[in-house]
Short mmCIF file of C-alpha atoms in Angstrom, two decimals:
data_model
loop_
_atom_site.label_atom_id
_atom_site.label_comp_id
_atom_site.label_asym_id
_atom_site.label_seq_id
_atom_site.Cartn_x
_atom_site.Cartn_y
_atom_site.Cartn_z
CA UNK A 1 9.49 26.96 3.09
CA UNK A 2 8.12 25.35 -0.08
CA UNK A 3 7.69 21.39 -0.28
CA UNK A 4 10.54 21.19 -2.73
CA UNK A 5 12.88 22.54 -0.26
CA UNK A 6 11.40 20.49 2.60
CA UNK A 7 12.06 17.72 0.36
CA UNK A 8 15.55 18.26 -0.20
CA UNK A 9 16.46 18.84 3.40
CA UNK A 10 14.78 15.85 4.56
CA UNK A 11 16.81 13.77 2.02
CA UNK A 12 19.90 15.77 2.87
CA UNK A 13 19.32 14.34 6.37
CA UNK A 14 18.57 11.10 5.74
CA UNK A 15 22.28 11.03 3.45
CA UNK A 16 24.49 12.02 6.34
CA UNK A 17 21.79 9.89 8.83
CA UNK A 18 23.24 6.93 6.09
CA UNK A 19 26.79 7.94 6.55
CA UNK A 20 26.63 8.38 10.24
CA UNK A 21 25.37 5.10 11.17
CA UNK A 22 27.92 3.44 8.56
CA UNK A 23 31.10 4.85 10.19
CA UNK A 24 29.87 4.46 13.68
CA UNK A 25 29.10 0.52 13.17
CA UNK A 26 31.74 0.05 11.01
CA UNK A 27 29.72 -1.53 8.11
CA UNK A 28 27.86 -3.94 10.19
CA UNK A 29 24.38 -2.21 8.74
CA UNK A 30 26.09 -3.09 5.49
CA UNK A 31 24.36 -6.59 5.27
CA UNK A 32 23.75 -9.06 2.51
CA UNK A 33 20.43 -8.18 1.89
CA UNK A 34 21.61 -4.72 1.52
CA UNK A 35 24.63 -5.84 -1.34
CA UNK A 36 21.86 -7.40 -3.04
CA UNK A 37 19.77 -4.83 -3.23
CA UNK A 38 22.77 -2.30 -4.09
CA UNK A 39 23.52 -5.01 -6.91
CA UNK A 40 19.78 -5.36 -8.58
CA UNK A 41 19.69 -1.22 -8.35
CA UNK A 42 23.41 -0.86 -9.73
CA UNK A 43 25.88 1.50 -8.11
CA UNK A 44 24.57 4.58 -9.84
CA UNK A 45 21.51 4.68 -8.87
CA UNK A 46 22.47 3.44 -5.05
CA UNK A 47 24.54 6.69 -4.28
CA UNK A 48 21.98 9.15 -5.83
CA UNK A 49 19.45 10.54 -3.99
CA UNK A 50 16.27 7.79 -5.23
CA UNK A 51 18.99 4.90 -4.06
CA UNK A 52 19.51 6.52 -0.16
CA UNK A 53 15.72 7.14 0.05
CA UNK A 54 15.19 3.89 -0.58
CA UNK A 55 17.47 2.62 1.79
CA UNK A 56 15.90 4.73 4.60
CA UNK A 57 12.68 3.98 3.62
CA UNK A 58 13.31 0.29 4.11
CA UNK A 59 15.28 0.59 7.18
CA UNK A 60 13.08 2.99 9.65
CA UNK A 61 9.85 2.34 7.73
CA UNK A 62 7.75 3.64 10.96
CA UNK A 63 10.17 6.87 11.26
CA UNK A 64 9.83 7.50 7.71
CA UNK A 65 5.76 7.44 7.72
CA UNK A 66 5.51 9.59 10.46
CA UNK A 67 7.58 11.89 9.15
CA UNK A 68 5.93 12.18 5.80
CA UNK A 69 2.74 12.16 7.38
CA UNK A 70 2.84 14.10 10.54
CA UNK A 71 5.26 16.55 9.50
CA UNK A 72 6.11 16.75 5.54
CA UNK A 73 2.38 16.57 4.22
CA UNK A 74 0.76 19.09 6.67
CA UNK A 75 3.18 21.63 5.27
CA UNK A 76 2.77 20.97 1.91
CA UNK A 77 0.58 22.37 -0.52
CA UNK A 78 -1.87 20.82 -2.97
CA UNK A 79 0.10 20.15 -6.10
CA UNK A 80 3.00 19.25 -3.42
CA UNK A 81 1.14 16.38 -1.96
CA UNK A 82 -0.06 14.74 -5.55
CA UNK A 83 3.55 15.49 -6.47
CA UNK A 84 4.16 12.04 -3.53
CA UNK A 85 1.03 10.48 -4.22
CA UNK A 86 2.20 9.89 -8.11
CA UNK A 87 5.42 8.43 -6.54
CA UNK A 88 3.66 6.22 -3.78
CA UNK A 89 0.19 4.99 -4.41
CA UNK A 90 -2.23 1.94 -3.86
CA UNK A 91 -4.76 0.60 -5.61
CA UNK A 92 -7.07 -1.35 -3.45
CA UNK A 93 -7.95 -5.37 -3.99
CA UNK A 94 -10.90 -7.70 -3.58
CA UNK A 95 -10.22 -10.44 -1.75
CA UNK A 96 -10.40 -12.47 -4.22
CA UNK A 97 -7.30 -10.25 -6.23
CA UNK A 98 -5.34 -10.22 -3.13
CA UNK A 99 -5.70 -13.84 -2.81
CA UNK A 100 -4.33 -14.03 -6.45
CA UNK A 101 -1.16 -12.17 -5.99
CA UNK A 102 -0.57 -14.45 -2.84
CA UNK A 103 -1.20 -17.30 -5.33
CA UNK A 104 0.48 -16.57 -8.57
CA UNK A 105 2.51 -19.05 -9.95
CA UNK A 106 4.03 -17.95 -12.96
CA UNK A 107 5.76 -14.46 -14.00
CA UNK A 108 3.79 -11.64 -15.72
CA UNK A 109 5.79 -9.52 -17.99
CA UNK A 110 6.31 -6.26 -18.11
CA UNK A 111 2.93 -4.26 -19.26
CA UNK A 112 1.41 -0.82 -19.14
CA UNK A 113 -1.32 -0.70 -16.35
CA UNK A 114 -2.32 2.87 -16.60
CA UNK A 115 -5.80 1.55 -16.78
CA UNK A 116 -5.54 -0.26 -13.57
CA UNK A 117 -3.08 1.71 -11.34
CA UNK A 118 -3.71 5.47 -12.73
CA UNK A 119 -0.41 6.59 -11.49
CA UNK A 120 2.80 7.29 -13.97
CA UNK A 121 5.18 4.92 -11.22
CA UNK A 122 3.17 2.04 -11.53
CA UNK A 123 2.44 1.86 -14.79
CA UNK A 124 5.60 -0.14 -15.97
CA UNK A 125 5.02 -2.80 -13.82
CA UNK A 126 6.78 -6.36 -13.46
CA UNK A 127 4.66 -9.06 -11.16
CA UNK A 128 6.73 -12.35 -10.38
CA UNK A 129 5.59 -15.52 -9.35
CA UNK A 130 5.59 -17.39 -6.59
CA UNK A 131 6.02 -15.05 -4.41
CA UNK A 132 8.44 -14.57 -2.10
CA UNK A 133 6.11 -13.08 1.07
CA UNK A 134 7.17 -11.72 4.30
CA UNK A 135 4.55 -9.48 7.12
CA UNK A 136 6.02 -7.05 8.86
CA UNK A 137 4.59 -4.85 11.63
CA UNK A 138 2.24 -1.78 10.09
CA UNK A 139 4.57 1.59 10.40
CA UNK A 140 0.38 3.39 9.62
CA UNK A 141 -0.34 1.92 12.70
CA UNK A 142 3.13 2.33 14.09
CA UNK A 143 2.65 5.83 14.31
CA UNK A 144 -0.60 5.63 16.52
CA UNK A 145 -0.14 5.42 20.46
CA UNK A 146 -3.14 3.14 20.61
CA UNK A 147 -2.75 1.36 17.29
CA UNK A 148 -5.23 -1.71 15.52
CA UNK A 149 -4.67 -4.88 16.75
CA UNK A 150 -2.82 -6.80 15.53
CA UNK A 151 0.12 -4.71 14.21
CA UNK A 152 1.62 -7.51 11.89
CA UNK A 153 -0.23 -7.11 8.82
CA UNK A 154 1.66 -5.86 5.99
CA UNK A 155 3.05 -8.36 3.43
CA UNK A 156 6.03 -7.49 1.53
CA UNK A 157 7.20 -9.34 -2.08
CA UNK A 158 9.56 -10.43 -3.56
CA UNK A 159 13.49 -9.83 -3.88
CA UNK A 160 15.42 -8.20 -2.79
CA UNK A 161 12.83 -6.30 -0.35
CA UNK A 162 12.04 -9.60 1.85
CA UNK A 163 15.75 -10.39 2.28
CA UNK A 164 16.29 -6.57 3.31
CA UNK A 165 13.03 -6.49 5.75
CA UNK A 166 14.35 -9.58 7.60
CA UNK A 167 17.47 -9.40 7.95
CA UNK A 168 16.74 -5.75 9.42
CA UNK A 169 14.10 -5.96 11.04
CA UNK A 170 14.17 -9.44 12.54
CA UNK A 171 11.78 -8.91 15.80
CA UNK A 172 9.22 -7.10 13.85
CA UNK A 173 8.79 -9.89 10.28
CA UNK A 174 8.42 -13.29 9.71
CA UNK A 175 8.33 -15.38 6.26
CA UNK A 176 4.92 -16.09 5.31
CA UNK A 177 4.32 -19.61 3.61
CA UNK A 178 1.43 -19.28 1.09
CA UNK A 179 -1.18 -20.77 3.17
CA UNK A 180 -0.21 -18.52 6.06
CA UNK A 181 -0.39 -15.33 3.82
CA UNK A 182 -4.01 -16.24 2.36
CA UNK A 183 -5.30 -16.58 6.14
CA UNK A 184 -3.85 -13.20 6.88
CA UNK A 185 -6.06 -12.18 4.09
CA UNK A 186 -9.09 -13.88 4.69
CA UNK A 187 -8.90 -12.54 8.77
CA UNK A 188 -8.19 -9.07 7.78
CA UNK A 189 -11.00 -8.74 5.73
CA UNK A 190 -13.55 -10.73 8.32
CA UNK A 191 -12.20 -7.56 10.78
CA UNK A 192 -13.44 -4.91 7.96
CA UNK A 193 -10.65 -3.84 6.73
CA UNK A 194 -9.11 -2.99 3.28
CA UNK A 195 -6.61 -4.78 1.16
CA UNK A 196 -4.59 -2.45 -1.09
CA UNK A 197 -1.38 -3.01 -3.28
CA UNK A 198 1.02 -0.40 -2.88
CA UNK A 199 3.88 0.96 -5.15
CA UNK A 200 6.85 3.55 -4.76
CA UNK A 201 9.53 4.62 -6.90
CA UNK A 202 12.31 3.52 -5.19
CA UNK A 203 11.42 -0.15 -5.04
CA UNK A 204 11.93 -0.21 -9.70
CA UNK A 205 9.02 -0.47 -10.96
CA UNK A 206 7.91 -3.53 -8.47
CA UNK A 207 4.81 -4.23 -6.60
CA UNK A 208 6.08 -4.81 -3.34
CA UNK A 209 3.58 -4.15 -0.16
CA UNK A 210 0.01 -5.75 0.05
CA UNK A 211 -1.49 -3.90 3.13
CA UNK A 212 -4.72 -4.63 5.19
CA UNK A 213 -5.83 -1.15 6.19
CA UNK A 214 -7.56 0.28 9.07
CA UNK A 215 -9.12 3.76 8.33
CA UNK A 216 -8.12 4.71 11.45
CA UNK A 217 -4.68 4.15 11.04
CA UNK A 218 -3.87 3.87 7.12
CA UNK A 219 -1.93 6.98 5.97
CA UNK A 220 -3.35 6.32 2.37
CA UNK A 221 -6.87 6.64 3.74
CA UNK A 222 -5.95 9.53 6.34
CA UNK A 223 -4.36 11.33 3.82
CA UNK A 224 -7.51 11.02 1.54
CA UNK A 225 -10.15 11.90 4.30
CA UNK A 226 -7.64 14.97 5.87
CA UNK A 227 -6.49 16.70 2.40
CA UNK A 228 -8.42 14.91 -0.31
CA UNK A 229 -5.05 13.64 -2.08
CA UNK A 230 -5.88 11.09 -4.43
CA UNK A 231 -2.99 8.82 -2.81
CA UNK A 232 -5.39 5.21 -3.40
CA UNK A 233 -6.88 4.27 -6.62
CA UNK A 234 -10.57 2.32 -6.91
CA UNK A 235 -10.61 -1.61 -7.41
CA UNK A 236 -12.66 -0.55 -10.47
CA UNK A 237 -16.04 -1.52 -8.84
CA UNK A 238 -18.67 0.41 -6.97
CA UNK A 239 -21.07 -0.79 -3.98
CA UNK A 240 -24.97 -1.14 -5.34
CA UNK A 241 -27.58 -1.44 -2.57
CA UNK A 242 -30.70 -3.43 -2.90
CA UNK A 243 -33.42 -1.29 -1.01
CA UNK A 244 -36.18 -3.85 -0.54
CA UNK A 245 -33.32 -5.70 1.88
CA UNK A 246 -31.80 -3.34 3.39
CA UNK A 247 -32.82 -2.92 6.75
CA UNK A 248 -31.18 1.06 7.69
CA UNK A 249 -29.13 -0.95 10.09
CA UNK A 250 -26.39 1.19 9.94
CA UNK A 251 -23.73 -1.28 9.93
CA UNK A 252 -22.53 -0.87 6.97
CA UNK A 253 -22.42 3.41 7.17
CA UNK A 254 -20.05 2.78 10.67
CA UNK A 255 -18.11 0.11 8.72
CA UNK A 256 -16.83 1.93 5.31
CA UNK A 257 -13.78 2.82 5.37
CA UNK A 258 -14.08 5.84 2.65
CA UNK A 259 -17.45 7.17 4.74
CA UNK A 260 -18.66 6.59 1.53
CA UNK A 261 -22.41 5.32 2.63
CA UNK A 262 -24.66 6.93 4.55
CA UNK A 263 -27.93 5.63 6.25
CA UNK A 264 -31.38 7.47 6.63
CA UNK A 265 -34.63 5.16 6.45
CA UNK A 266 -32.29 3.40 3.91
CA UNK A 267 -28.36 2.62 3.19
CA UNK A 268 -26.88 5.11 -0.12
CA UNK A 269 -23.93 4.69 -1.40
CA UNK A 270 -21.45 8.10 -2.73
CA UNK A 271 -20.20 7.07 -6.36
CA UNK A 272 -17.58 9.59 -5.74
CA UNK A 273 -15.82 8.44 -2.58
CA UNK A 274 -16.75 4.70 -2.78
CA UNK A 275 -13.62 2.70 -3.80
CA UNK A 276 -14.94 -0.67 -4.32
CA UNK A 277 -13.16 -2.38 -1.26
CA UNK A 278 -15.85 -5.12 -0.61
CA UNK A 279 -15.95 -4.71 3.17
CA UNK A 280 -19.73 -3.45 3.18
CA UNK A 281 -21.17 -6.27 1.40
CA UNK A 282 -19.69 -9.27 3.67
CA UNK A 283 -20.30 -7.08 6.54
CA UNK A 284 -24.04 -6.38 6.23
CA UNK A 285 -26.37 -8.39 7.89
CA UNK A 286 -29.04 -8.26 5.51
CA UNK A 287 -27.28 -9.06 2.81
CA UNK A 288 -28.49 -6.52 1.01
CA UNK A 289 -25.32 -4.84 -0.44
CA UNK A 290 -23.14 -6.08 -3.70
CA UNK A 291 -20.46 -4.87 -5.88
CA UNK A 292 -20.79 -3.69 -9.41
CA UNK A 293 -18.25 -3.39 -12.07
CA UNK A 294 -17.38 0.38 -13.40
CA UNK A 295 -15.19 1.02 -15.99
CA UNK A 296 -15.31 5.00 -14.81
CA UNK A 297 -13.20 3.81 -11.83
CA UNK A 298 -10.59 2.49 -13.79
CA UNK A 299 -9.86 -1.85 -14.37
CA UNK A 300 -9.37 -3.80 -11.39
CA UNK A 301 -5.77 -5.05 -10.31
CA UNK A 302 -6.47 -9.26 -11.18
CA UNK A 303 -3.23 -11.20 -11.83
CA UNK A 304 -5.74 -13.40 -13.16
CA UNK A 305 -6.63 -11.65 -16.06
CA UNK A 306 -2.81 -10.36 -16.79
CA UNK A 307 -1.33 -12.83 -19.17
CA UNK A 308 -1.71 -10.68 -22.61
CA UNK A 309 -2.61 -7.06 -21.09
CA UNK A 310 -4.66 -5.82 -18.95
CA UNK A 311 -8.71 -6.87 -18.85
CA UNK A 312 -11.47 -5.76 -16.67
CA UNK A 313 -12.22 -8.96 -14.62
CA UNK A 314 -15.45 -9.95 -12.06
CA UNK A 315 -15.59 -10.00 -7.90
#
């Protein structure tokens, strides 16, 4: 079976999955979140294939990444699996640009990013502000029996995809005031792990998901490690290490989540699979590791900066 016909079966299935649950509860999945969304996406492209993917995709978020990840990708080939990653992507954040997004306060218009998110479904990109932020529970870590704790750490934006994740999933999210969302933040990254913005075709053309990834548990990051998919983009800086400090610890070789540094009598960093997350440099004891811009990994995602196109900006 090629990927393309996987593809269209599993779509197939999620249409008359759609229609099934619609007749049996007589339209009570039908909800106003969902007439909202319907109405921003227009009926056209609701009842085509992109609109009912979305809809499933929003609805059983933990199904859906388990099946594209434990099932779809392992039978896919190469060119099959970048065929998804250019249709759902990240690009991860320093702190510092997550915390912008949380704080934005005024709309950025529509601008070409291919410099910053290297990806043909993010490059038309609209970012509104303030935010709208919900956190959901992780469907990554969903998918694991013994999942990272804790499990609520992925922050959705903006309308209509709040609206749709509470109203259907109303055990699992919870509206984030700003404060709240910049603490999730700031604790995620004191645990070591990654902040990443995330983008997918259904959702037009919108950032929508800021995620605080575990490498065990991340599909971006599995997906990278298992089949070398280039699903995540660099933050556009690279990890330098300052030998006369470091101490061969080890710290932050365990900590990485890209297993991009490895330690001998001292720390060295791999150009090639570092993606500039950050997490080494607060982590290490010795302070003896720092981020460097590198305009070979591409421009960093800062709202910041985003007010007449897009410039290179500092951690």
């Amino acid at each position: 079976m090629t990927w393309t016909s996987a593809l269209v079966i599993l779509l197939v299935l999620a249409l008359l999955a759609v229609v099934t649950i619609l007749v049996c509860e007589r339209g009570r999945f039908v909800l106003p979140s969902t007439l909202k969304s319907m109405g921003a996406r227009g009926l056209r492209e609701t009842l085509s294939l992109k609109g009912l993917h979305g809809y499933v995709y929003g609805r059983w978020p933990a199904q859906y990444i388990k099946v594209l990840i434990d099932y779809l990708f392992p039978r896919l080939g190469d060119s099959g699996r970048q065929w998804v990653a250019d249709r759902y992507h990240g690009k991860v954040l320093l702190t510092d640009h997550a915390r912008a997004i949380v704080q934005l306060d005024h709309d950025i218009p529509r601008q070409d990013l291919e410099q910053i998110v290297p990806f043909p479904m993010a490059r038309d990109l609209v970012l509104s502000g303030p935010p709208d932020i919900a956190v959901f529970d992780c469907p990554c870590r969903l998918r694991k029996p013994n999942p990272c704790q804790p499990v609520q750490v992925c922050m959705i934006f903006g309308s209509p995809f709040v609206d749709f994740m509470i109203e259907h999933h109303p055990h699992s999210s919870r509206r984030l005031s700003q404060g709240e969302a910049l603490e999730l933040l700031d604790q995620a990254h004191e645990r070591g792990h990654v902040h990443s913005a995330w983008f997918k075709d259904v959702c037009m053309n919108q950032f929508f998901v800021l995620c605080n990834c575990c490498k065990c548990c991340c599909v971006g990051l599995d997906t990278m490690a298992r089949y070398g998919t280039q699903i995540v983009a660099s933050s556009g800086f690279v990890a330098r290490v300052d030998e006369d400090r470091c101490s061969a610890c080890g710290t932050c070789e365990s900590i990485c989540p890209f297993e991009a540094i490895h330690v001998d009598n001292v720390a060295t960093v791999n150009w090639e699979k570092c993606m500039g997350c950050g997490v080494c440099v607060d982590q290490c004891p010795s302070d003896a590791l720092s981020l460097d811009r590198d305009g070979r990994k591409g421009a960093p995602l800062d709202v910041r900066l985003l007010h007449g196109g897009a410039s290179e900006g500092t951690p």
